[in-house]
Short mmCIF file of C-alpha atoms in Angstrom, two decimals:
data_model
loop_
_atom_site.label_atom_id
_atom_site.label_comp_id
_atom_site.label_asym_id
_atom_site.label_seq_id
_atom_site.Cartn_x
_atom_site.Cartn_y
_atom_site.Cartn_z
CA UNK A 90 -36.65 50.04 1.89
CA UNK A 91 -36.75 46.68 -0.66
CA UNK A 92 -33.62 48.70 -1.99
CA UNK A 93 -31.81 48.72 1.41
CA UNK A 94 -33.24 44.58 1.64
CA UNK A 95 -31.66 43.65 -1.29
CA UNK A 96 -28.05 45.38 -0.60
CA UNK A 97 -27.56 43.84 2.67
CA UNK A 98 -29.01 40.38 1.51
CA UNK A 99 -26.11 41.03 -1.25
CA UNK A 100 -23.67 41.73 1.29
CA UNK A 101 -24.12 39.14 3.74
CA UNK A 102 -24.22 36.74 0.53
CA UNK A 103 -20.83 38.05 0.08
CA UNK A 104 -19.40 37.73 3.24
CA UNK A 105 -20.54 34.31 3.96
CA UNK A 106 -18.98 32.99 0.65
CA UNK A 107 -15.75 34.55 1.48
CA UNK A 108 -15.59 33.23 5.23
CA UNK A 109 -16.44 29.66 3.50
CA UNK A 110 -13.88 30.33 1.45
CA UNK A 111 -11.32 31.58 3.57
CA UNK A 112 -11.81 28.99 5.88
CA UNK A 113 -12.35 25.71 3.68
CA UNK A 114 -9.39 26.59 1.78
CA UNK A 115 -6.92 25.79 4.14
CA UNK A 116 -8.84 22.93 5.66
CA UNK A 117 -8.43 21.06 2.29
CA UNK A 118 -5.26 21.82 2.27
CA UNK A 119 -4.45 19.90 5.34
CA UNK A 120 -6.16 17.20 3.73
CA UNK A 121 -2.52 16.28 1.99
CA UNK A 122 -0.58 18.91 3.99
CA UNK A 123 1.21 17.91 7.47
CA UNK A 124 0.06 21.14 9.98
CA UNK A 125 3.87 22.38 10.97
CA UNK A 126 1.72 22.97 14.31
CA UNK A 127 -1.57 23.60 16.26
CA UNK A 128 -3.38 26.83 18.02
CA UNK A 129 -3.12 24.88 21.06
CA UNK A 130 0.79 24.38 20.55
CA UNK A 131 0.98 28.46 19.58
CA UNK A 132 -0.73 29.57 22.95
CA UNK A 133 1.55 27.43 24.65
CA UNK A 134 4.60 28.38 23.40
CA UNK A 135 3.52 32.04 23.95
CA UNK A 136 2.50 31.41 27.40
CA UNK A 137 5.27 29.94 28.42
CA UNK A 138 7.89 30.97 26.90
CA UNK A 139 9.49 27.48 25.84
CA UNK A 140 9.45 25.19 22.91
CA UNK A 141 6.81 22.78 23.22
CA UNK A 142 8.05 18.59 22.15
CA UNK A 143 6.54 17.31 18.92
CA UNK A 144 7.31 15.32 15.94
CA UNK A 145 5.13 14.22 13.38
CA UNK A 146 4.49 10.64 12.28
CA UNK A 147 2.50 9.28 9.36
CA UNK A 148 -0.39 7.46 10.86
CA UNK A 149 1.68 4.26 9.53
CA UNK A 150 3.89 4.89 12.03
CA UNK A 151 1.77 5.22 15.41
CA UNK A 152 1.05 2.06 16.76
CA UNK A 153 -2.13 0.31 16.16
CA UNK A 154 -2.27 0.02 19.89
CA UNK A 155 -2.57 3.85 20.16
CA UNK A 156 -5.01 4.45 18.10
CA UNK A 157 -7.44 2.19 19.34
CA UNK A 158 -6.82 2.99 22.98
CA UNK A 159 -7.77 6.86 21.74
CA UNK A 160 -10.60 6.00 19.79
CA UNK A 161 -11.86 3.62 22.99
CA UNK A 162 -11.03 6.61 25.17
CA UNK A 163 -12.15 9.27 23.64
CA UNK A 164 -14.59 8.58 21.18
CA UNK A 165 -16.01 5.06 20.77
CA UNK A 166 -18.30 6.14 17.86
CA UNK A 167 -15.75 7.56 15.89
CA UNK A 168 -16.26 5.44 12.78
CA UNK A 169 -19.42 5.55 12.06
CA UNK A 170 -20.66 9.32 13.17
CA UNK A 171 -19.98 12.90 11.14
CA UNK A 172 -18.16 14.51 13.53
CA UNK A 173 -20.82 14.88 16.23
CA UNK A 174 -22.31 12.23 18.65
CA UNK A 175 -25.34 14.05 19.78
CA UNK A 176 -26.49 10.72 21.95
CA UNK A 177 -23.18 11.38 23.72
CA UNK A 178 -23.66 15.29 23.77
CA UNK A 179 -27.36 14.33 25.03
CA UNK A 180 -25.99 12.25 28.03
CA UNK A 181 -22.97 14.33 28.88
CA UNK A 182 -25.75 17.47 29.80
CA UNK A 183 -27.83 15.10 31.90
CA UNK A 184 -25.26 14.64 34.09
CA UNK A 185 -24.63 16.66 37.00
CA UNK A 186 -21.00 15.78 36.86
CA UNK A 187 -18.59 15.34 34.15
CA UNK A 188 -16.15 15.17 32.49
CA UNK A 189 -15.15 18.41 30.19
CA UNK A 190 -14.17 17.04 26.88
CA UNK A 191 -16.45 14.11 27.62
CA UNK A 192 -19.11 15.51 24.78
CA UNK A 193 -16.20 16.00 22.19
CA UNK A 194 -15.49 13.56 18.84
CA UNK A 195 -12.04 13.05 18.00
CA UNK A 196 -13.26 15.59 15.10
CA UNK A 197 -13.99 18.05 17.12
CA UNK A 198 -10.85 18.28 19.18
CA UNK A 199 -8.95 18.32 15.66
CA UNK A 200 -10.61 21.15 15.11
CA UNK A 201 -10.34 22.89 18.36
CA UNK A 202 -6.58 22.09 18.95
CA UNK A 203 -5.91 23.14 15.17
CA UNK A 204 -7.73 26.73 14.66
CA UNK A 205 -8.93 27.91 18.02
CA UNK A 206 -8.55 29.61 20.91
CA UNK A 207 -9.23 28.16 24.62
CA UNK A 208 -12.81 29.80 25.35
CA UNK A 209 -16.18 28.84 25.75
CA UNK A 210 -18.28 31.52 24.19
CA UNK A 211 -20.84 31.02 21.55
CA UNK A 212 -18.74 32.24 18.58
CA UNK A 213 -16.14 29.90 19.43
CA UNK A 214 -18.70 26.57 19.71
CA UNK A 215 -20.27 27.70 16.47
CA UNK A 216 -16.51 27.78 14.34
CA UNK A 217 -15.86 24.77 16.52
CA UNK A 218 -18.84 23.44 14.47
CA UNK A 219 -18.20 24.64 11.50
CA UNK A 220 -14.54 23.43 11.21
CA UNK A 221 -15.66 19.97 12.16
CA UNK A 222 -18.08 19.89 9.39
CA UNK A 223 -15.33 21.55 6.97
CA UNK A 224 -12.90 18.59 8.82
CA UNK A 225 -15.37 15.62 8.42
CA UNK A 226 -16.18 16.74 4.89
CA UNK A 227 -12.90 17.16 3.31
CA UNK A 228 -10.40 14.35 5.15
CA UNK A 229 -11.03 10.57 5.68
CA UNK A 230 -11.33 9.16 9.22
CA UNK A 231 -7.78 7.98 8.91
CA UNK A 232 -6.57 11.60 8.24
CA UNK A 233 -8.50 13.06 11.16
CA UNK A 234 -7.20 10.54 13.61
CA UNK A 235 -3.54 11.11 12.18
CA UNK A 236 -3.63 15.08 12.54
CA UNK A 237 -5.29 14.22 16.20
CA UNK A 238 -2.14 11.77 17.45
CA UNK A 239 0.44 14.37 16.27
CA UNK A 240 -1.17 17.60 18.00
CA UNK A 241 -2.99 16.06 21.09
CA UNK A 242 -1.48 17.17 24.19
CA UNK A 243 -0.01 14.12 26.27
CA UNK A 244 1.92 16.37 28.82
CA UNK A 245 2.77 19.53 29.94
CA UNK A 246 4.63 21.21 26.41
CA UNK A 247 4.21 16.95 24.77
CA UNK A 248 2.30 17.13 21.62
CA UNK A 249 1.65 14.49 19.55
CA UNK A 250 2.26 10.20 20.19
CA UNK A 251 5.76 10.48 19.04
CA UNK A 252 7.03 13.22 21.19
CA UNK A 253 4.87 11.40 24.10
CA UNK A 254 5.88 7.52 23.87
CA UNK A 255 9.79 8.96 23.80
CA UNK A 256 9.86 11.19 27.11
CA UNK A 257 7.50 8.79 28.93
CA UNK A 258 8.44 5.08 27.37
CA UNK A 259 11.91 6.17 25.96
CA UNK A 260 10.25 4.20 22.67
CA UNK A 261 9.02 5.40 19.33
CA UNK A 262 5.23 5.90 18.62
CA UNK A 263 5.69 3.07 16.19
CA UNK A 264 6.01 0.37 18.76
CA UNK A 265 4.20 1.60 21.86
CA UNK A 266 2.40 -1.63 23.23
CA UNK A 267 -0.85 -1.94 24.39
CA UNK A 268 -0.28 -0.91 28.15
CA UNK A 269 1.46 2.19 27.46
CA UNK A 270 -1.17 2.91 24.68
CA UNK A 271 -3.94 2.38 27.58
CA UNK A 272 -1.63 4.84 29.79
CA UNK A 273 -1.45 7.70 26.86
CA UNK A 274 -5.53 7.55 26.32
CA UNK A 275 -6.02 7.91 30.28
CA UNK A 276 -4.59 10.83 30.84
CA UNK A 277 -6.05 12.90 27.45
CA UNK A 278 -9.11 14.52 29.49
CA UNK A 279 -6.24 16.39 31.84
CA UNK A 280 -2.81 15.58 30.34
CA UNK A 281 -0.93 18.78 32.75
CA UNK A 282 -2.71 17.05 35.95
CA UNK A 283 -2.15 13.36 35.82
CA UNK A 284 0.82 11.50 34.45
CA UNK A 285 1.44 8.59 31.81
CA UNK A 286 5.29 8.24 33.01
CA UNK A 287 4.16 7.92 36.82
CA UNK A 288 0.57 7.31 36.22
CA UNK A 289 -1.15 7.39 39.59
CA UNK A 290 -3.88 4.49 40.52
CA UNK A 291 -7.09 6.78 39.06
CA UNK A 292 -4.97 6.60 35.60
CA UNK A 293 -3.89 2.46 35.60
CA UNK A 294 -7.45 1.88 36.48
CA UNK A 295 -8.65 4.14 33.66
CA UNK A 296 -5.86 2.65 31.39
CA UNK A 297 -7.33 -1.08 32.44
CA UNK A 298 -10.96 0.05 31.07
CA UNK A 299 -9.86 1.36 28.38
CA UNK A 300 -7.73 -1.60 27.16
CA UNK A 301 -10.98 -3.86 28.12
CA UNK A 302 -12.70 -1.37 25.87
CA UNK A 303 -10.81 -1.65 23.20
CA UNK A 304 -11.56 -5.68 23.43
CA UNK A 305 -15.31 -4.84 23.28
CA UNK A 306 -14.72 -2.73 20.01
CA UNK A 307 -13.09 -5.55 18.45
CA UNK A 308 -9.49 -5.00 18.61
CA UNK A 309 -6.99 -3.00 15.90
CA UNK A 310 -9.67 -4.85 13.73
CA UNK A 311 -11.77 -2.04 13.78
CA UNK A 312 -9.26 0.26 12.48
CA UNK A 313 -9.95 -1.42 8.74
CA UNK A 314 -13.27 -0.22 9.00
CA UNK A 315 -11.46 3.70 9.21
#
């Protein structure tokens, strides 16, 4: 019986170094790599048949505006957790109604919209946590919220700020202002149900807090913190 102990100790030894590996490997990779695309983007495409709209842009080149209306959207703590805000988390489950992504860092959307599938059972929570940790280990904050801005979904088959700020502003990511930025952010939580183009009063509300949000975080100032 200690025999039988020791081989499958050895064995499950083995196969949690080689999942580490396997899936750590190409996380680093991405640390200097551009992802040609997402798992989000592949199940779309495959769904529907079509082409979905993205082009990447260096982080350089998505307006500071952007960026801060995400982070003041989606995830206000973003600087200063490791890729979980369990306070957040804590306060989402309290409430009786919420939103869905409203527990999620902008880590652990990278994560989802990069390597997994659209479910919600246990084994896909658990690699959602471990490729945040993998994510938050191995890239800066400035690489995580580039790789987010080029593979979140603004629109139905829109990936990515670029793709987004030309069908909807008929502008380049570089030079979205603040208003549009506060339009993009808004509709994130359900970007095939409300509209940044013909945003509907829930979304220039929404767009209105967030821009007085990103005020209260200090501005594109608190990108040099990244």
């Amino acid at each position: 019986m200690p025999r039988l102990l020791k081989r499958a100790f050895r064995l499950t030894l083995w196969f949690c170094a080689a999942f580490a590996t396997v899936t750590a490997v190409p996380v680093l990779a991405l640390r200097w790599i551009d992802p040609p695309s997402s798992a989000v983007i592949q199940s779309w495409q495959q769904h529907s048949g079509r082409e979905a709209q993205q082009q990447w842009r260096p982080l350089e080149k998505i307006s500071p505006n952007l960026q801060m209306a995400v982070i003041a959207a989606e995830d206000q703590k973003f600087r200063h957790h490791h890729g979980f805000d369990f306070a957040s988390l804590q306060k989402a489950l309290s409430e009786t109604r919420r939103r869905t992504r409203g527990a999620s860092t902008i880590t652990q959307q990278t994560a989802k919209n990069l390597y997994l599938w659209n479910d919600r059972s246990y084994l896909r929570k658990g690699l959602e946590a471990w490729f945040t940790l993998l994510i938050e280990l191995f890239w800066s904050k400035e690489r995580i919220l580039e790789v987010y801005l080029n593979i979140a979904e603004f629109g139905e088959g829109i990936y990515g700020a670029e793709a987004a700020a030309r069908n909807f502003f008929g502008t380049s990511a570089q030079h979205i202002s603040r208003r549009q930025a506060g339009l993009m952010a808004a509709v994130l939580p359900s970007p095939r149900r409300m509209s940044a183009k013909i945003p509907s009063r829930y979304v220039r509300s929404r767009a209105s807090t967030i821009d007085r949000q990103v005020r209260q975080l200090g501005g594109t100032v608190y990108l040099k913190g990244l």
